[in-house]
PDB file of C-alpha atoms in Angstrom:
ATOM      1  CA  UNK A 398      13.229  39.565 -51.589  1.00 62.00           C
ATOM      2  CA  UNK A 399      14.395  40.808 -54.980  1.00 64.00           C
ATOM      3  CA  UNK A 400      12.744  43.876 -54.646  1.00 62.00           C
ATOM      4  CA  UNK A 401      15.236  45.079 -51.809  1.00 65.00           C
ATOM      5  CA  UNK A 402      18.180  43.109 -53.922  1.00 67.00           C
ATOM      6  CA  UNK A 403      17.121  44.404 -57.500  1.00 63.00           C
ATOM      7  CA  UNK A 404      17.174  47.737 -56.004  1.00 64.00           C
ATOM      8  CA  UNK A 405      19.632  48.182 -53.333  1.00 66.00           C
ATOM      9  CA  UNK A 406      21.118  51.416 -54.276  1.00 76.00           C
ATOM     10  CA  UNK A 407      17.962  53.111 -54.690  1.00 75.00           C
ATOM     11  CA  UNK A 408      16.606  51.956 -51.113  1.00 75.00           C
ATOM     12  CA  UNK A 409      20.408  53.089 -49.233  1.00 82.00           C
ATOM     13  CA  UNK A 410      20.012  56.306 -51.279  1.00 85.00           C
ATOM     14  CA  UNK A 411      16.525  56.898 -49.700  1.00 84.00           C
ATOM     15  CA  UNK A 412      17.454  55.076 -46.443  1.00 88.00           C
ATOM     16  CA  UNK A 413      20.815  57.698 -46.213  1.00 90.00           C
ATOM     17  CA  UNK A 414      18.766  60.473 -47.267  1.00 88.00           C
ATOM     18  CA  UNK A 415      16.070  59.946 -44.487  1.00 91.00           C
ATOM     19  CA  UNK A 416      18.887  59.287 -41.987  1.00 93.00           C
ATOM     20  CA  UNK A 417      20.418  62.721 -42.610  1.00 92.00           C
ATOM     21  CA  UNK A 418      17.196  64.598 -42.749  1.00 92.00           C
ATOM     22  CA  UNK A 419      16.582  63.021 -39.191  1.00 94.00           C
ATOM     23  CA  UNK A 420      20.323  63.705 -37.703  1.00 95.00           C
ATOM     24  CA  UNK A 421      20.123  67.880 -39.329  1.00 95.00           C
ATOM     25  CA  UNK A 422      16.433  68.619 -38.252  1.00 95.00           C
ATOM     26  CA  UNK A 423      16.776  66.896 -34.896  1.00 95.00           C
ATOM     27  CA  UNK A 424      20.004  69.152 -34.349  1.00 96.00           C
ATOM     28  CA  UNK A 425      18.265  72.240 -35.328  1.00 96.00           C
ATOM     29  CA  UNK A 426      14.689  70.591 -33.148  1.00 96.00           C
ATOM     30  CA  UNK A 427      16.995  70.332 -29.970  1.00 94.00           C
ATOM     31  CA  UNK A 428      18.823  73.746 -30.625  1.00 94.00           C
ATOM     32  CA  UNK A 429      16.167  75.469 -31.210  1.00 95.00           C
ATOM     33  CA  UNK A 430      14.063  73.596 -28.372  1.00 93.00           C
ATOM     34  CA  UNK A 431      16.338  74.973 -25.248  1.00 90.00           C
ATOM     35  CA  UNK A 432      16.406  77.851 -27.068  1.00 91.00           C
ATOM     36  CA  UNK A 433      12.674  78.540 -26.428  1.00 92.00           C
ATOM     37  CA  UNK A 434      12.368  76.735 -23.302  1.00 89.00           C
ATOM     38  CA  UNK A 435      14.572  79.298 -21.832  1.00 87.00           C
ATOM     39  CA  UNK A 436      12.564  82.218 -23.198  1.00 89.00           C
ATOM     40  CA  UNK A 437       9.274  80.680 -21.708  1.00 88.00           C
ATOM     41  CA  UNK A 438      10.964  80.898 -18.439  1.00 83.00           C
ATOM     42  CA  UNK A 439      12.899  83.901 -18.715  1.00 83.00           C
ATOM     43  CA  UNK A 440      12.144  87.433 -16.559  1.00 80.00           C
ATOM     44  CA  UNK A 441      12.000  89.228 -19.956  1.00 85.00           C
ATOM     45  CA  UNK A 442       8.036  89.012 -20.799  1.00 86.00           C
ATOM     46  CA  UNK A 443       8.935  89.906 -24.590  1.00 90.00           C
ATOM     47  CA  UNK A 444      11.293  86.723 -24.635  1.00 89.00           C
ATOM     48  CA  UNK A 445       8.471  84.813 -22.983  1.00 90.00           C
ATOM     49  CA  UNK A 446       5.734  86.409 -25.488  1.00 94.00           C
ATOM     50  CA  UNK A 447       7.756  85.155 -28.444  1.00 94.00           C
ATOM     51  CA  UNK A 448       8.192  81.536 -26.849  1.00 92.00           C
ATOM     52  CA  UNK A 449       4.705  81.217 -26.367  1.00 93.00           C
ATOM     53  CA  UNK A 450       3.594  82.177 -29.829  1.00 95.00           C
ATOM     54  CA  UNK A 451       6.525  79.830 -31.273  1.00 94.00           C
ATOM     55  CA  UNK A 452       4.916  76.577 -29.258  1.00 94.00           C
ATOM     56  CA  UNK A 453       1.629  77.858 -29.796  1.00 94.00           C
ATOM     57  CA  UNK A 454       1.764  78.596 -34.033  1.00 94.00           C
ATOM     58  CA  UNK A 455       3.915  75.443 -34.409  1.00 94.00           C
ATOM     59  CA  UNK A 456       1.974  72.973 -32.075  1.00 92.00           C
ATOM     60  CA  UNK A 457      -1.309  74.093 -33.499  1.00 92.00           C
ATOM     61  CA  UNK A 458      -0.204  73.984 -37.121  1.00 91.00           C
ATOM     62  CA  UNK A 459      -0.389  70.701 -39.260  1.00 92.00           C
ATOM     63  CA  UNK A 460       3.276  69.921 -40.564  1.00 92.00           C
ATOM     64  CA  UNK A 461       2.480  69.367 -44.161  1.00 90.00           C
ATOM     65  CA  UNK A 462       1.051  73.235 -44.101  1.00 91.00           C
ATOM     66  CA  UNK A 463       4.196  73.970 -42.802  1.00 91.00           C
ATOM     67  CA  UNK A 464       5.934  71.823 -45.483  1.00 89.00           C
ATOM     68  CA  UNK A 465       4.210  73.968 -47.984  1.00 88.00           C
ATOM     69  CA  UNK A 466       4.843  77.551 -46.053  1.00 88.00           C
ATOM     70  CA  UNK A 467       8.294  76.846 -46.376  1.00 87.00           C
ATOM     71  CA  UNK A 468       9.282  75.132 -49.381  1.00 82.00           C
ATOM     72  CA  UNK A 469       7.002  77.426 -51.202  1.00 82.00           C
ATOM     73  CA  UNK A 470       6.957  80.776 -49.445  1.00 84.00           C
ATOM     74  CA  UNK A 471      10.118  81.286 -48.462  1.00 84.00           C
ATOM     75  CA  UNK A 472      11.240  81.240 -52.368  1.00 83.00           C
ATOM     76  CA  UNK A 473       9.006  84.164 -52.825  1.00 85.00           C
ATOM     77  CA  UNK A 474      10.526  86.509 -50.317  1.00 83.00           C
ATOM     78  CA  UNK A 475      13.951  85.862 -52.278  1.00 81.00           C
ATOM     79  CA  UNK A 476      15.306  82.940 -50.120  1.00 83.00           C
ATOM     80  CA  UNK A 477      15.746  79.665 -52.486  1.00 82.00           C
ATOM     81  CA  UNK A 478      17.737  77.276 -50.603  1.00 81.00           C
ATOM     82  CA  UNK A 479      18.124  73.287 -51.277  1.00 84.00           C
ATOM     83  CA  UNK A 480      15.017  71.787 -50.361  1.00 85.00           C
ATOM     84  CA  UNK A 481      16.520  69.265 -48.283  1.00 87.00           C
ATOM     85  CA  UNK A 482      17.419  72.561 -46.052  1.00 90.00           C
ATOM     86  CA  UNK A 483      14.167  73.726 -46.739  1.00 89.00           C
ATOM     87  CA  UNK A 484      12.795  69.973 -45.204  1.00 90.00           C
ATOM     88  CA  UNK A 485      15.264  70.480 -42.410  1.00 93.00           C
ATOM     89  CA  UNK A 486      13.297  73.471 -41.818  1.00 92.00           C
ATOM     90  CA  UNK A 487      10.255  72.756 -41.483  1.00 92.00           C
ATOM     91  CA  UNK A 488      11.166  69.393 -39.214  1.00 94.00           C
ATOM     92  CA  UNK A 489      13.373  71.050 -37.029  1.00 95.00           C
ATOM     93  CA  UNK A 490      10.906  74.537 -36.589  1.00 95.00           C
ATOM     94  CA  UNK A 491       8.027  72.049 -36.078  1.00 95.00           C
ATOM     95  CA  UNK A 492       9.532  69.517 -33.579  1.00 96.00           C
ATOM     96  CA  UNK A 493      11.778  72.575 -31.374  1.00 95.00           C
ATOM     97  CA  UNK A 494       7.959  73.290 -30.085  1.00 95.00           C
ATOM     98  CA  UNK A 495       7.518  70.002 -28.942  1.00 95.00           C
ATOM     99  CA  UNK A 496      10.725  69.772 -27.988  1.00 94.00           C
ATOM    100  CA  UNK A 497      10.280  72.948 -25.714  1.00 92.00           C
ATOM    101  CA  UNK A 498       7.102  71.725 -24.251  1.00 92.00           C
ATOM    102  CA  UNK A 499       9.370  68.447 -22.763  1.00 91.00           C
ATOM    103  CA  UNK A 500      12.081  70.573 -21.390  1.00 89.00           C
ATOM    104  CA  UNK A 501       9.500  73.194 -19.694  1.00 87.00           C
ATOM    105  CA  UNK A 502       7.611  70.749 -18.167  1.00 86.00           C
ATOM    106  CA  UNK A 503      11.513  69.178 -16.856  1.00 84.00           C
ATOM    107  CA  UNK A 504      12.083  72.828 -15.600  1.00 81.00           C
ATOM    108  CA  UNK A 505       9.227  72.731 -13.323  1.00 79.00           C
ATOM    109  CA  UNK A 506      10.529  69.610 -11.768  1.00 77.00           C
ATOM    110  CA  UNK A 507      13.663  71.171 -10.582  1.00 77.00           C
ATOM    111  CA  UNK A 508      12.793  72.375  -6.922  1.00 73.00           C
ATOM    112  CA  UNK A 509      12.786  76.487  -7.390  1.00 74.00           C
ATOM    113  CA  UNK A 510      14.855  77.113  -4.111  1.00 73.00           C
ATOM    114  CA  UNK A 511      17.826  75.297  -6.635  1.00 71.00           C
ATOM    115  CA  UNK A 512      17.896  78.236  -8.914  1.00 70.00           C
ATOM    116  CA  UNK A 513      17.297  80.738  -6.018  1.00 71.00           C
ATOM    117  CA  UNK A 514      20.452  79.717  -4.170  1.00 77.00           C
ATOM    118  CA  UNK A 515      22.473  80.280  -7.810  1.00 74.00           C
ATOM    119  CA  UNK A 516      21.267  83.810  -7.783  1.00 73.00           C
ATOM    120  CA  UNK A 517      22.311  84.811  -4.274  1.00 75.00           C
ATOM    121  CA  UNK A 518      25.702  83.418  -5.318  1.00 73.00           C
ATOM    122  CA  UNK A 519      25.521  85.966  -8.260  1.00 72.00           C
ATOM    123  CA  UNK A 520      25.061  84.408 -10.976  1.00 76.00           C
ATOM    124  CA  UNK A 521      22.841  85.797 -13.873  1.00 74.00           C
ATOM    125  CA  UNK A 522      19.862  84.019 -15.196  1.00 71.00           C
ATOM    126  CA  UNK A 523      21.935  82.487 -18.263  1.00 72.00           C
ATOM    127  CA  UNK A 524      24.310  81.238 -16.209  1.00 74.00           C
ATOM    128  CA  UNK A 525      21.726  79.936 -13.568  1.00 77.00           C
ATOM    129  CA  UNK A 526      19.467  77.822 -16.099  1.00 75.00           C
ATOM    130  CA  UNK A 527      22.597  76.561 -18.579  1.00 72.00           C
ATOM    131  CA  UNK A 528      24.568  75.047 -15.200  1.00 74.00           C
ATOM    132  CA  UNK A 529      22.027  74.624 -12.673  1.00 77.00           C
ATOM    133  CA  UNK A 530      18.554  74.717 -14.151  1.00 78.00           C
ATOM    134  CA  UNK A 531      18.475  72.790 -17.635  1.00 77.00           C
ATOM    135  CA  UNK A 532      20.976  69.892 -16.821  1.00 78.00           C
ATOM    136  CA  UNK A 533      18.477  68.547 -13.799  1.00 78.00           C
ATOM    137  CA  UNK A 534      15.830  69.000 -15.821  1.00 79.00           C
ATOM    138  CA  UNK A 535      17.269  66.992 -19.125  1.00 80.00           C
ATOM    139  CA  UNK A 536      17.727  64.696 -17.506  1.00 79.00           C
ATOM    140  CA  UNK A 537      14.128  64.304 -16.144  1.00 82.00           C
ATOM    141  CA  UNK A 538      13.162  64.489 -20.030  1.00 87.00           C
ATOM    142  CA  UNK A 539      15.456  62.181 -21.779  1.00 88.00           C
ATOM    143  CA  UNK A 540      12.233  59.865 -22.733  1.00 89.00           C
ATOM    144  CA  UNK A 541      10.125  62.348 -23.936  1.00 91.00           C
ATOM    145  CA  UNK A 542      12.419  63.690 -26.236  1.00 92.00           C
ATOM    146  CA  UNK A 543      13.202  60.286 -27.468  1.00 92.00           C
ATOM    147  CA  UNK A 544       9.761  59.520 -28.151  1.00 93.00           C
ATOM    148  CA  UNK A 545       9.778  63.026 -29.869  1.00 94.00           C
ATOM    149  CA  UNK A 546      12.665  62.380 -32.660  1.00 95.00           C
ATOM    150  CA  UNK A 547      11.152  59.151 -32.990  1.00 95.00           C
ATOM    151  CA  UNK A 548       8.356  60.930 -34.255  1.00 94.00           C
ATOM    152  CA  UNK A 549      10.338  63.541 -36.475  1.00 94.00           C
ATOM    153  CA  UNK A 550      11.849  60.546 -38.071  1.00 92.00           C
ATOM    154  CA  UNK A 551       8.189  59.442 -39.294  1.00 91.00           C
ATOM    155  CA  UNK A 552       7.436  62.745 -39.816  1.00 92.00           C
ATOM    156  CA  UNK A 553      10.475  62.970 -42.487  1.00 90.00           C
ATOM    157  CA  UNK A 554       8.414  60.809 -44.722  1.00 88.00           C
ATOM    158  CA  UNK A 555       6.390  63.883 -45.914  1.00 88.00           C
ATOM    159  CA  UNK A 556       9.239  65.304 -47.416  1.00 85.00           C
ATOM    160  CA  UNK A 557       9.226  63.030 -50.205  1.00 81.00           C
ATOM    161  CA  UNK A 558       5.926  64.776 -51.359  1.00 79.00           C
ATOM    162  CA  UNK A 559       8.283  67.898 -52.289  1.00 79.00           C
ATOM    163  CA  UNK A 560      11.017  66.283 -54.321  1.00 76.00           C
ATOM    164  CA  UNK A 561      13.511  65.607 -51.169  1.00 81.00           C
ATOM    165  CA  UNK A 562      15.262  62.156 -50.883  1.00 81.00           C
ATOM    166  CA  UNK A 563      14.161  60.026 -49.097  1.00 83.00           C
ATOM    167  CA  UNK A 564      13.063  56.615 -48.235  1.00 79.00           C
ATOM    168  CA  UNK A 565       9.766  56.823 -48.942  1.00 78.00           C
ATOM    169  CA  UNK A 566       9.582  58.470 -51.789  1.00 75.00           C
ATOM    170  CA  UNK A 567      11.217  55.119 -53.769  1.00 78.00           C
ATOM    171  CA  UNK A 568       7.830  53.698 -54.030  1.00 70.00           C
ATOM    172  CA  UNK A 569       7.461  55.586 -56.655  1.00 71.00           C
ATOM    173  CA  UNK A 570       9.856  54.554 -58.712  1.00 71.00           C
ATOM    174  CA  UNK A 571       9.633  51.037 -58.074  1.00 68.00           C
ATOM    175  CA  UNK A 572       5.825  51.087 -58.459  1.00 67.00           C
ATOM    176  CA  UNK A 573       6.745  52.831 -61.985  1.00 64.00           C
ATOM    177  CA  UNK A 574       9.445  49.538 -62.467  1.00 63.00           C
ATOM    178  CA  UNK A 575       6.102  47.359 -61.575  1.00 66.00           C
ATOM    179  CA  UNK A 576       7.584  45.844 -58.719  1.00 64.00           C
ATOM    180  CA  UNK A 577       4.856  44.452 -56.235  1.00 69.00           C
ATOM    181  CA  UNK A 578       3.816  47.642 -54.408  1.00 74.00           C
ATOM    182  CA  UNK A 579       3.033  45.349 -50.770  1.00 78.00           C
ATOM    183  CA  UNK A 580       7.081  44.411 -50.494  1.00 75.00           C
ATOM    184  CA  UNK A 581       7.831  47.471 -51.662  1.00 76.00           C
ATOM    185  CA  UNK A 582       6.256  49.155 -48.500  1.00 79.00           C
ATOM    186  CA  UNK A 583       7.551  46.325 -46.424  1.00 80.00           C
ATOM    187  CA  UNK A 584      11.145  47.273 -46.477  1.00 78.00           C
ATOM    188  CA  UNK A 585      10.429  50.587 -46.476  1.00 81.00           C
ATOM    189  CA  UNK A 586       8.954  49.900 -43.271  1.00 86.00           C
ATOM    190  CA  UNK A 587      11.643  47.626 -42.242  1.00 86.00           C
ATOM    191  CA  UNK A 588      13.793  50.918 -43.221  1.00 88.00           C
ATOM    192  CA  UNK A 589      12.115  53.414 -40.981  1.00 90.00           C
ATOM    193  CA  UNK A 590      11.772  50.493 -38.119  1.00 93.00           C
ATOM    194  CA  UNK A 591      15.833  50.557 -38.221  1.00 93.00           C
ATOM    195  CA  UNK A 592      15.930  54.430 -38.082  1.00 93.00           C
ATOM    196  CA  UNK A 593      13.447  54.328 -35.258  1.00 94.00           C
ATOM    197  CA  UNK A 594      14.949  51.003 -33.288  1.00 95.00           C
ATOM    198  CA  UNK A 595      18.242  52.848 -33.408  1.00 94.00           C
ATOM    199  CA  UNK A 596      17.207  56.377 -31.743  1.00 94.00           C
ATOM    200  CA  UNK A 597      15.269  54.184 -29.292  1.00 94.00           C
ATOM    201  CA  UNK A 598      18.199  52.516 -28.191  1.00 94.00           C
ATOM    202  CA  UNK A 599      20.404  55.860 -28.072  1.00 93.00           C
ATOM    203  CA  UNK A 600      18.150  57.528 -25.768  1.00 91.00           C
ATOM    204  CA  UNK A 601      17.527  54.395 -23.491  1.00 91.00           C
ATOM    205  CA  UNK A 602      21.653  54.591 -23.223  1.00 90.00           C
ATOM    206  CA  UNK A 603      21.227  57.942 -22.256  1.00 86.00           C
ATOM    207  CA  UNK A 604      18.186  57.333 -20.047  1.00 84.00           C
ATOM    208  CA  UNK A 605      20.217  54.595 -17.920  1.00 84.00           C
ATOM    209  CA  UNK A 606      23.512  56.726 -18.141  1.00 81.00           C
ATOM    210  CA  UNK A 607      22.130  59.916 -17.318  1.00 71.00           C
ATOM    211  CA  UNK A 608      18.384  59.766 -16.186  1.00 61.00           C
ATOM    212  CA  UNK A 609      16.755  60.402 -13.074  1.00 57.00           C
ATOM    213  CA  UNK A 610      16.307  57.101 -11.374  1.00 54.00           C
ATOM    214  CA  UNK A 611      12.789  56.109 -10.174  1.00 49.00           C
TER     215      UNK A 611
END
């Protein structure tokens, strides 16, 4: 037990850092998720060219290569940002494709005569999938994309390997300290169970609130 009491501060700086790196990239996962979603479905076949390459690169690319193509690359083209931001990149690029995969697969689900009837009332293909289209089919996918910032939350972990905050990254310090390095994984475990327990419960609020019932 001392090792979480002896070093408190150091585990709720790396516990507050993963937290935030979670709440930012899942933001920018979710934005940029419906973002893509819509041009895989839209009439414009450049729109649905670049969503398919988007899903396609990211899916098919391990994260920590992305890690590095961003935290790394990006600097040499003249763009040198924090690299939390630059973490918060490369979670929230990475997870939008999966992210866009769940909502596609909801868009399907919603019976096609739905978004016909919008368009003989005149309304244009934005308005058709933001009012009638993608609220039917989030709420189809609410589990999915729980079970997908679940995973972005683990995924955070690899930030640590590039100098971001976070809670994984104390075990090196307190291996350095010589603290026993099997309790110092343990709460960092119990750590990321917390982050994890928390979104689970969030999205199985928003499942009974909100979801389709079966």
């Amino acid at each position: 037990m001392n090792v979480l009491t002896d070093n408190f501060a150091l585990y709720g700086k790396g516990f507050l850092g993963t937290v935030q790196l979670t709440v930012y990239a899942s933001l920018l996962a979710l934005a940029l998720g419906f973002l893509m979603a819509a041009f895989r479905v839209a009439p414009v076949g450049s729109f649905r060219v670049f969503g398919t390459v988007w899903v396609t690169v990211l899916r098919n690319t391990p994260l920590t290569l992305l890690f590095f193509a961003v935290l790394l690359g990006l600097p040499r083209f003249g763009l040198v940002l924090p690299f939390q931001l630059f973490a918060v990149l490369a979670l929230g690029c990475y997870t939008s494709a999966f992210i866009c995969e769940a909502l596609r697969s909801g868009i399907n689900t919603v019976p096609k005569g739905q978004g016909e009837a919008a368009r003989s009332l005149g309304m244009s293909f934005g308005q058709t999938l933001g009012t009638v289209v993608l609220p039917q089919a989030f709420r189809s996918v609410i589990p999915p994309i729980g079970s997908t910032l679940i995973a972005l939350a683990k995924n955070s972990a690899i930030a640590g390997a590039f100098s971001v905050n976070e809670l994984l990254g104390t075990y090196k310090t307190l291996n350095e300290l010589g603290y026993s390095i099997i309790w110092t994984f343990v709460w960092i475990a119990v750590g990321y169970l917390i982050i994890t327990l928390s979104i689970s419960a969030l999205f199985n609020v928003l499942e009974k609130r909100y979801g389709v019932a079966r």
